[in-house]
C-alpha cells in the first residue's frame, strides 16, 4: 500500500508564534513521525512576499521558520523539507492552474473578500483599491504547492480550510478537463485546537504584531501571557472559559482531562493572574527543549541552508516527474 502524503507550509513573514505551532507545525511534525506517512514540509516564501514588503524581514523570517521546523522535531532525513522558491516547478504549475481557475472562485476567497470589505467600510469607491494580484491569486499558488506533491492530507489551522477546499476544486477541474493526474487533498484540523486569538483580540498572526512568539525565554513568555485580554472579574468570582482567549491557548497545550480541571478551577474562582501563571508554565515546559535546539540552529545558518538545499533536490526530482505529465496533458510537448 502506498503511504499517505502529508504536506503543509508556513509563510516567511515574521517569527513563528504559538498559533503556527499548535495549528500547523506540531500536528504536521507528529504526523511526519508516523511510519505510514510521507511528509512534505516547507517555507512558503513566495506567499511571504504577498503580505510582507520588507526584504530583510522575509530573509530573517526564512531562517526563523526553517529553524522552527527543525527545532520542533522535523527530521530532514525522513521529511522532504524545502523552501518553496527553490522549486521552480511549483511556479510553472501555478501558471497552468491559473489558466483553469475560475475568477469567480477567487472572488470568494476570504483574504480578498476582507480587503474588499475594508474598502467599502472606509468609503473607498474602488472595491479593489490596494489589492494586488498576488493576494487575489494566493489560493492558486497554495493549490500548486499541494498538488505538486499529490498530498492526501494538509494539516493547517482553521483559517486555511477554505484554501484547501479550493485546491480540491481546482484539482477536480484539471482532472476532469485533461487527465486524472491530481489527488484531491483533504484538510486536517487538530480537534483540540481552535484558531488562537492574539494579544489585541484579533487572530494571532505574524502580520498583526499581536503574537506570543515561540522562542522567547520563560520570563518574556510570562510577560506576553500577562497581556492576554481578560475581564475585570476579581479572584474568587466564578469565570467561564469563553471570557478570555487564554483558555483556548491553555487547551491547546493540555490534554482534555487537564483542560477539564482548569475549567473547574476557573468556575471555582481562580484569579486571572494565577491562570496566567499556570498557562505560561505549560507553554514553557513544552517548549523548553525545542528552545535549546532553536538557539543552537540559529547560531549556524549555513547548516540550515545545506539542509534546505538537500531537501530541494529531493523535492524537485519528484516535482519534475509530475510536471512533465501535466505539461503533456495540456499539450505542451516536444515536436518529435
Ligand atoms: P500567520 O498568520 O501568522 O502569518 P501563516 O499564514 O504562516 O500564519 O500560517 C501558518 C500555519 O499556521 C497555517 O496552517 C495557519 O492556519 C496556522 N495558524 C496561523 N495563525 C494561527 C492561529 N492564530 N491559530 C491557529 N493556527 C494558526
Ligand atoms: N497559505 C498558508 C498560510 O498562510 C501557508 C501555505 C502556503 C500552505 N502553501 C501551503 C499551507 C500549502 C498548506 C499547504 O497559512
CSV table of C-alpha atoms and ligand atoms in Angstrom, one decimal:
chain,number,residue,atom,x,y,z
A,1,UNK,CA,0.0,0.0,0.0
A,2,UNK,CA,1.4,3.4,-0.8
A,3,UNK,CA,2.0,5.8,2.0
A,4,UNK,CA,-0.3,8.7,2.9
A,5,UNK,CA,1.2,12.0,1.9
A,6,UNK,CA,1.1,14.9,4.3
A,7,UNK,CA,2.1,18.5,3.2
A,8,UNK,CA,2.0,21.9,4.8
A,9,UNK,CA,3.8,25.2,4.7
A,10,UNK,CA,4.4,28.3,6.9
A,11,UNK,CA,4.8,31.8,5.3
A,12,UNK,CA,8.0,33.6,6.0
A,13,UNK,CA,6.6,36.9,7.2
A,14,UNK,CA,7.9,37.0,10.8
A,15,UNK,CA,8.8,35.0,13.8
A,16,UNK,CA,6.6,31.9,14.4
A,17,UNK,CA,4.1,32.1,17.2
A,18,UNK,CA,2.0,29.8,19.4
A,19,UNK,CA,-0.8,29.7,16.7
A,20,UNK,CA,1.6,28.5,14.0
A,21,UNK,CA,2.9,25.9,16.4
A,22,UNK,CA,-0.4,24.4,17.6
A,23,UNK,CA,-2.3,24.9,14.3
A,24,UNK,CA,0.3,23.5,11.8
A,25,UNK,CA,3.8,22.8,13.0
A,26,UNK,CA,3.1,20.5,15.9
A,27,UNK,CA,0.4,18.3,14.2
A,28,UNK,CA,2.5,18.2,10.9
A,29,UNK,CA,5.7,17.1,12.7
A,30,UNK,CA,3.7,14.4,14.7
A,31,UNK,CA,2.2,13.1,11.5
A,32,UNK,CA,5.6,13.1,9.8
A,33,UNK,CA,6.8,10.7,12.6
A,34,UNK,CA,4.2,8.1,11.6
A,35,UNK,CA,5.9,5.4,9.6
A,36,UNK,CA,2.8,5.1,7.3
A,37,UNK,CA,3.2,8.7,6.1
A,38,UNK,CA,5.4,10.5,3.7
A,39,UNK,CA,5.7,14.2,4.6
A,40,UNK,CA,6.5,17.4,2.6
A,41,UNK,CA,7.0,20.4,4.9
A,42,UNK,CA,8.2,23.8,3.6
A,43,UNK,CA,8.8,27.5,4.0
A,44,UNK,CA,6.2,29.4,1.9
A,45,UNK,CA,8.4,32.4,0.9
A,46,UNK,CA,6.6,33.2,-2.3
A,47,UNK,CA,3.5,33.5,-0.2
A,48,UNK,CA,5.5,35.6,2.2
A,49,UNK,CA,6.2,38.4,-0.3
A,50,UNK,CA,2.4,38.8,-0.9
A,51,UNK,CA,1.9,40.1,2.6
A,52,UNK,CA,5.3,41.5,3.6
A,53,UNK,CA,7.2,44.1,1.6
A,54,UNK,CA,10.3,44.2,3.8
A,55,UNK,CA,13.1,42.2,2.2
A,56,UNK,CA,15.1,42.0,5.5
A,57,UNK,CA,12.1,40.6,7.3
A,58,UNK,CA,11.5,38.0,4.6
A,59,UNK,CA,15.1,36.9,4.8
A,60,UNK,CA,15.2,36.8,8.6
A,61,UNK,CA,11.9,35.0,8.8
A,62,UNK,CA,13.1,32.4,6.3
A,63,UNK,CA,15.8,31.4,8.7
A,64,UNK,CA,13.5,31.6,11.7
A,65,UNK,CA,10.8,29.4,10.1
A,66,UNK,CA,13.3,26.9,9.0
A,67,UNK,CA,14.9,26.7,12.4
A,68,UNK,CA,11.4,26.4,13.9
A,69,UNK,CA,10.5,23.3,11.9
A,70,UNK,CA,13.8,21.7,12.8
A,71,UNK,CA,13.7,22.7,16.5
A,72,UNK,CA,10.2,21.2,16.7
A,73,UNK,CA,11.4,17.8,15.7
A,74,UNK,CA,11.2,17.7,11.9
A,75,UNK,CA,13.7,15.1,10.7
A,76,UNK,CA,15.1,16.1,7.3
A,77,UNK,CA,16.1,12.5,6.6
A,78,UNK,CA,12.5,11.4,6.8
A,79,UNK,CA,10.7,14.5,5.6
A,80,UNK,CA,11.1,16.3,2.3
A,81,UNK,CA,11.9,19.7,3.8
A,82,UNK,CA,12.4,22.7,1.5
A,83,UNK,CA,11.9,26.3,0.6
A,84,UNK,CA,9.1,27.0,-1.9
A,85,UNK,CA,11.1,29.3,-4.1
A,86,UNK,CA,13.8,26.6,-4.6
A,87,UNK,CA,11.2,24.5,-6.5
A,88,UNK,CA,10.6,26.4,-9.8
A,89,UNK,CA,8.3,23.6,-10.9
A,90,UNK,CA,5.8,24.9,-8.3
A,91,UNK,CA,5.7,28.3,-10.2
A,92,UNK,CA,5.2,26.6,-13.5
A,93,UNK,CA,2.3,24.5,-12.1
A,94,UNK,CA,0.9,27.7,-10.6
A,95,UNK,CA,0.5,29.2,-14.1
A,96,UNK,CA,-1.0,26.1,-15.6
A,97,UNK,CA,-3.5,26.1,-12.7
A,98,UNK,CA,-4.2,29.8,-13.1
A,99,UNK,CA,-5.3,29.1,-16.6
A,100,UNK,CA,-8.0,26.7,-15.4
A,101,UNK,CA,-9.2,28.5,-12.3
A,102,UNK,CA,-12.5,30.4,-12.4
A,103,UNK,CA,-12.1,34.0,-11.4
A,104,UNK,CA,-15.4,33.7,-9.5
A,105,UNK,CA,-13.8,31.1,-7.2
A,106,UNK,CA,-11.0,33.6,-6.4
A,107,UNK,CA,-13.6,36.3,-5.8
A,108,UNK,CA,-14.9,34.2,-2.9
A,109,UNK,CA,-11.5,33.8,-1.1
A,110,UNK,CA,-11.6,35.1,2.5
A,111,UNK,CA,-8.4,37.3,2.2
A,112,UNK,CA,-9.6,39.0,-0.9
A,113,UNK,CA,-13.2,39.5,0.4
A,114,UNK,CA,-11.8,41.0,3.6
A,115,UNK,CA,-9.8,43.6,1.5
A,116,UNK,CA,-12.9,44.5,-0.5
A,117,UNK,CA,-15.0,44.8,2.7
A,118,UNK,CA,-12.4,47.0,4.3
A,119,UNK,CA,-12.5,49.3,1.2
A,120,UNK,CA,-16.3,49.5,1.5
A,121,UNK,CA,-16.1,50.3,5.2
A,122,UNK,CA,-13.6,53.1,4.6
A,123,UNK,CA,-15.8,54.7,2.0
A,124,UNK,CA,-13.4,53.8,-0.8
A,125,UNK,CA,-15.2,53.8,-4.2
A,126,UNK,CA,-12.9,51.3,-5.9
A,127,UNK,CA,-13.6,47.9,-4.3
A,128,UNK,CA,-10.2,46.6,-5.4
A,129,UNK,CA,-8.2,49.6,-4.1
A,130,UNK,CA,-4.8,48.3,-2.9
A,131,UNK,CA,-5.5,44.7,-3.9
A,132,UNK,CA,-2.5,43.2,-5.8
A,133,UNK,CA,-2.7,40.1,-8.0
A,134,UNK,CA,-0.6,38.1,-5.5
A,135,UNK,CA,-3.3,38.5,-2.9
A,136,UNK,CA,-6.1,37.8,-5.4
A,137,UNK,CA,-4.4,34.6,-6.7
A,138,UNK,CA,-3.0,33.5,-3.4
A,139,UNK,CA,-5.1,30.3,-3.2
A,140,UNK,CA,-3.9,29.2,-6.7
A,141,UNK,CA,-0.3,29.2,-5.6
A,142,UNK,CA,-1.3,27.3,-2.5
A,143,UNK,CA,-3.0,24.8,-4.7
A,144,UNK,CA,0.1,24.4,-6.7
A,145,UNK,CA,2.1,23.7,-3.5
A,146,UNK,CA,-0.3,21.0,-2.6
A,147,UNK,CA,-0.9,19.4,-6.0
A,148,UNK,CA,2.7,19.4,-6.9
A,149,UNK,CA,3.3,16.6,-4.5
A,150,UNK,CA,-0.1,15.0,-4.7
A,151,UNK,CA,-0.7,15.4,-1.0
A,152,UNK,CA,-3.5,13.4,0.6
A,153,UNK,CA,-3.7,15.5,3.8
A,154,UNK,CA,-3.0,19.1,4.6
A,155,UNK,CA,-2.7,19.9,8.3
A,156,UNK,CA,-3.5,23.6,8.9
A,157,UNK,CA,-5.1,26.0,11.3
A,158,UNK,CA,-8.8,26.7,10.8
A,159,UNK,CA,-8.2,29.9,8.8
A,160,UNK,CA,-6.8,27.8,5.9
A,161,UNK,CA,-9.7,25.4,5.5
A,162,UNK,CA,-11.2,27.4,2.6
A,163,UNK,CA,-7.9,27.4,0.7
A,164,UNK,CA,-7.6,23.6,0.9
A,165,UNK,CA,-11.2,23.2,-0.4
A,166,UNK,CA,-10.3,25.5,-3.3
A,167,UNK,CA,-7.3,23.2,-4.0
A,168,UNK,CA,-9.7,20.3,-4.2
A,169,UNK,CA,-11.9,22.2,-6.6
A,170,UNK,CA,-9.1,23.1,-8.9
A,171,UNK,CA,-7.6,19.6,-8.8
A,172,UNK,CA,-11.0,18.2,-9.8
A,173,UNK,CA,-11.4,20.6,-12.6
A,174,UNK,CA,-8.0,19.7,-14.0
A,175,UNK,CA,-8.6,16.0,-13.7
A,176,UNK,CA,-12.0,16.4,-15.5
A,177,UNK,CA,-10.7,18.7,-18.3
A,178,UNK,CA,-7.4,17.0,-19.1
A,179,UNK,CA,-6.4,13.9,-17.3
A,180,UNK,CA,-6.7,12.3,-13.8
A,181,UNK,CA,-3.2,13.4,-12.6
A,182,UNK,CA,-4.0,15.1,-9.2
A,183,UNK,CA,-5.0,13.6,-5.8
A,184,UNK,CA,-7.9,15.5,-4.2
A,185,UNK,CA,-6.4,16.8,-0.9
A,186,UNK,CA,-8.2,16.8,2.4
A,187,UNK,CA,-7.8,19.3,5.1
A,188,UNK,CA,-6.7,18.1,8.6
A,189,UNK,CA,-7.6,20.1,11.6
A,190,UNK,CA,-6.4,19.2,15.2
A,191,UNK,CA,-9.8,18.7,17.0
A,192,UNK,CA,-8.3,20.1,20.2
A,193,UNK,CA,-7.1,23.3,18.7
A,194,UNK,CA,-9.1,26.4,17.9
A,195,UNK,CA,-7.7,29.4,16.0
A,196,UNK,CA,-5.7,31.2,18.7
A,197,UNK,CA,-6.6,34.8,19.4
A,198,UNK,CA,-3.7,37.3,19.7
A,199,UNK,CA,-3.0,40.0,22.3
A,200,UNK,CA,-5.2,42.6,20.6
A,201,UNK,CA,-8.3,40.3,20.3
A,202,UNK,CA,-7.8,39.5,16.6
A,203,UNK,CA,-6.5,36.2,15.2
A,204,UNK,CA,-2.9,35.7,16.4
A,205,UNK,CA,-0.8,36.4,13.2
A,206,UNK,CA,2.7,37.2,12.3
A,207,UNK,CA,1.2,40.1,10.2
A,208,UNK,CA,-0.5,41.8,13.1
A,209,UNK,CA,2.3,42.1,15.7
A,210,UNK,CA,-0.1,40.6,18.3
A,211,UNK,CA,1.6,37.3,18.9
A,212,UNK,CA,3.1,35.3,21.7
A,213,UNK,CA,6.4,34.3,20.0
A,214,UNK,CA,7.6,30.7,20.4
A,215,UNK,CA,11.2,31.4,21.0
A,216,UNK,CA,11.5,33.8,23.9
A,217,UNK,CA,12.7,32.8,27.4
A,218,UNK,CA,10.4,31.8,30.2
A,219,UNK,CA,10.3,35.3,31.7
A,220,UNK,CA,9.4,37.0,28.5
A,221,UNK,CA,6.7,34.4,27.7
A,222,UNK,CA,5.2,35.1,31.1
A,223,UNK,CA,5.2,38.8,30.3
A,224,UNK,CA,3.4,38.2,26.9
A,225,UNK,CA,0.9,35.9,28.6
A,226,UNK,CA,0.2,38.6,31.2
A,227,UNK,CA,-1.0,40.8,28.3
A,228,UNK,CA,-3.8,38.3,27.2
A,229,UNK,CA,-7.1,40.1,27.4
A,230,UNK,CA,-9.3,39.1,30.4
A,231,UNK,CA,-12.3,40.8,32.0
A,232,UNK,CA,-12.4,42.6,35.4
A,233,UNK,CA,-13.6,39.7,37.5
A,234,UNK,CA,-12.0,39.5,40.9
A,235,UNK,CA,-10.2,36.5,42.4
A,236,UNK,CA,-12.9,34.2,43.9
A,237,UNK,CA,-15.6,35.1,41.3
A,238,UNK,CA,-16.6,32.3,39.0
A,239,UNK,CA,-15.2,32.5,35.5
A,240,UNK,CA,-16.2,30.9,32.2
A,241,UNK,CA,-13.8,29.6,29.5
A,242,UNK,CA,-15.2,32.0,26.9
A,243,UNK,CA,-14.3,35.0,29.0
A,244,UNK,CA,-10.7,35.1,27.9
A,245,UNK,CA,-8.6,33.8,24.9
A,246,UNK,CA,-6.2,32.4,27.4
A,247,UNK,CA,-8.5,29.3,27.8
A,248,UNK,CA,-8.1,28.2,24.2
A,249,UNK,CA,-4.3,28.6,24.5
A,250,UNK,CA,-4.3,26.5,27.7
A,251,UNK,CA,-6.4,23.9,26.0
A,252,UNK,CA,-4.0,23.7,23.0
A,253,UNK,CA,-1.2,22.9,25.4
A,254,UNK,CA,-3.1,20.3,27.6
A,255,UNK,CA,-4.9,17.0,27.5
A,256,UNK,CA,-8.7,17.1,27.6
A,257,UNK,CA,-8.7,15.9,31.3
A,258,UNK,CA,-6.2,18.6,32.4
A,259,UNK,CA,-8.3,21.2,30.5
A,260,UNK,CA,-11.4,20.0,32.3
A,261,UNK,CA,-9.6,20.5,35.7
A,262,UNK,CA,-8.7,24.0,34.5
A,263,UNK,CA,-12.3,24.8,33.6
A,264,UNK,CA,-13.3,23.6,37.1
A,265,UNK,CA,-10.7,25.9,38.7
A,266,UNK,CA,-12.0,28.9,36.8
A,267,UNK,CA,-15.5,28.1,37.8
A,268,UNK,CA,-14.3,28.0,41.4
A,269,UNK,CA,-12.9,31.5,41.1
A,270,UNK,CA,-9.2,31.0,40.1
A,271,UNK,CA,-7.7,34.5,39.7
A,272,UNK,CA,-6.8,35.6,36.2
A,273,UNK,CA,-3.3,36.3,37.4
A,274,UNK,CA,-2.9,32.7,38.7
A,275,UNK,CA,-4.4,31.3,35.5
A,276,UNK,CA,-1.8,33.2,33.5
A,277,UNK,CA,1.0,31.7,35.7
A,278,UNK,CA,-0.4,28.2,35.0
A,279,UNK,CA,-0.6,28.9,31.3
A,280,UNK,CA,3.0,30.3,31.0
A,281,UNK,CA,4.3,27.3,32.9
A,282,UNK,CA,2.6,24.9,30.5
A,283,UNK,CA,4.0,26.7,27.4
A,284,UNK,CA,7.5,27.0,28.9
A,285,UNK,CA,7.5,23.3,29.8
A,286,UNK,CA,6.5,22.1,26.4
A,287,UNK,CA,8.9,24.4,24.6
A,288,UNK,CA,12.0,24.0,26.9
A,289,UNK,CA,13.9,21.5,24.7
A,290,UNK,CA,12.8,23.0,21.3
A,291,UNK,CA,14.1,26.4,22.6
A,292,UNK,CA,17.5,25.0,23.2
A,293,UNK,CA,17.6,23.4,19.8
A,294,UNK,CA,16.3,26.6,18.2
A,295,UNK,CA,19.2,28.6,19.7
A,296,UNK,CA,21.7,26.1,18.5
A,297,UNK,CA,20.3,26.0,15.0
A,298,UNK,CA,20.1,29.8,14.5
A,299,UNK,CA,23.8,30.1,15.5
A,300,UNK,CA,24.6,28.2,12.4
A,301,UNK,CA,22.6,29.4,9.4
A,302,UNK,CA,24.8,27.8,6.8
A,303,UNK,CA,23.9,24.3,8.2
A,304,UNK,CA,20.2,25.2,7.8
A,305,UNK,CA,20.9,26.3,4.2
A,306,UNK,CA,22.6,23.0,3.4
A,307,UNK,CA,19.6,21.1,4.8
A,308,UNK,CA,17.2,23.2,2.7
A,309,UNK,CA,19.3,22.6,-0.5
A,310,UNK,CA,19.3,18.8,0.1
A,311,UNK,CA,15.5,18.9,0.6
A,312,UNK,CA,15.1,21.0,-2.6
A,313,UNK,CA,17.0,18.4,-4.6
A,314,UNK,CA,14.7,15.6,-3.3
A,315,UNK,CA,11.6,17.7,-3.9
A,316,UNK,CA,12.5,18.8,-7.4
A,317,UNK,CA,13.0,15.3,-8.6
A,318,UNK,CA,9.6,14.4,-7.5
A,319,UNK,CA,8.0,17.6,-8.8
A,320,UNK,CA,9.7,17.3,-12.3
A,321,UNK,CA,8.1,13.9,-12.9
A,322,UNK,CA,4.6,15.1,-12.2
A,323,UNK,CA,5.1,18.4,-14.0
A,324,UNK,CA,6.2,16.6,-17.2
A,325,UNK,CA,2.9,14.7,-17.2
A,326,UNK,CA,1.0,17.9,-16.5
A,327,UNK,CA,2.7,19.7,-19.4
A,328,UNK,CA,2.0,16.8,-21.7
A,329,UNK,CA,-1.7,16.6,-20.6
A,330,UNK,CA,-2.3,20.3,-21.6
A,331,UNK,CA,-0.4,19.9,-24.9
A,332,UNK,CA,2.9,21.4,-24.1
A,333,UNK,CA,5.3,18.8,-25.5
A,334,UNK,CA,8.3,18.5,-27.9
A,335,UNK,CA,7.7,18.3,-31.6
A,336,UNK,CA,9.4,15.0,-32.1
B,1,LIG,P1,0.4,34.0,10.1
B,1,LIG,O1,-1.0,34.5,10.0
B,1,LIG,O2,1.0,34.1,11.5
B,1,LIG,O3,1.3,34.6,9.1
B,1,LIG,P2,0.7,31.6,8.4
B,1,LIG,O4,-0.2,32.2,7.4
B,1,LIG,O5,2.1,31.5,8.1
B,1,LIG,O6,0.4,32.4,9.8
B,1,LIG,O7,0.1,30.2,8.9
B,1,LIG,C1,0.9,29.0,9.0
B,1,LIG,C2,0.0,28.0,9.7
B,1,LIG,O8,-0.3,28.4,11.0
B,1,LIG,C3,-1.3,27.8,8.9
B,1,LIG,O9,-1.6,26.4,8.9
B,1,LIG,C4,-2.3,28.5,9.8
B,1,LIG,O10,-3.6,28.0,9.7
B,1,LIG,C5,-1.7,28.3,11.2
B,1,LIG,N1,-2.1,29.5,12.0
B,1,LIG,C6,-1.8,30.7,11.8
B,1,LIG,N2,-2.3,31.5,12.8
B,1,LIG,C7,-2.9,30.7,13.6
B,1,LIG,C8,-3.7,30.9,14.9
B,1,LIG,N3,-3.8,32.1,15.4
B,1,LIG,N4,-4.2,29.8,15.5
B,1,LIG,C9,-4.0,28.5,14.9
B,1,LIG,N5,-3.4,28.3,13.8
B,1,LIG,C10,-2.8,29.4,13.2
B,2,LIG,N1,-1.2,29.9,3.0
B,2,LIG,C1,-0.7,29.2,4.2
B,2,LIG,C2,-0.9,30.2,5.3
B,2,LIG,O1,-0.9,31.4,5.2
B,2,LIG,C3,0.7,28.8,4.0
B,2,LIG,C4,0.8,27.8,2.9
B,2,LIG,C5,1.3,28.1,1.7
B,2,LIG,C6,0.3,26.5,2.9
B,2,LIG,N2,1.2,27.0,0.9
B,2,LIG,C7,0.6,26.0,1.6
B,2,LIG,C8,-0.3,25.7,3.9
B,2,LIG,C9,0.2,24.7,1.2
B,2,LIG,C10,-0.6,24.4,3.5
B,2,LIG,C11,-0.4,23.9,2.2
B,2,LIG,O2,-1.0,29.7,6.4
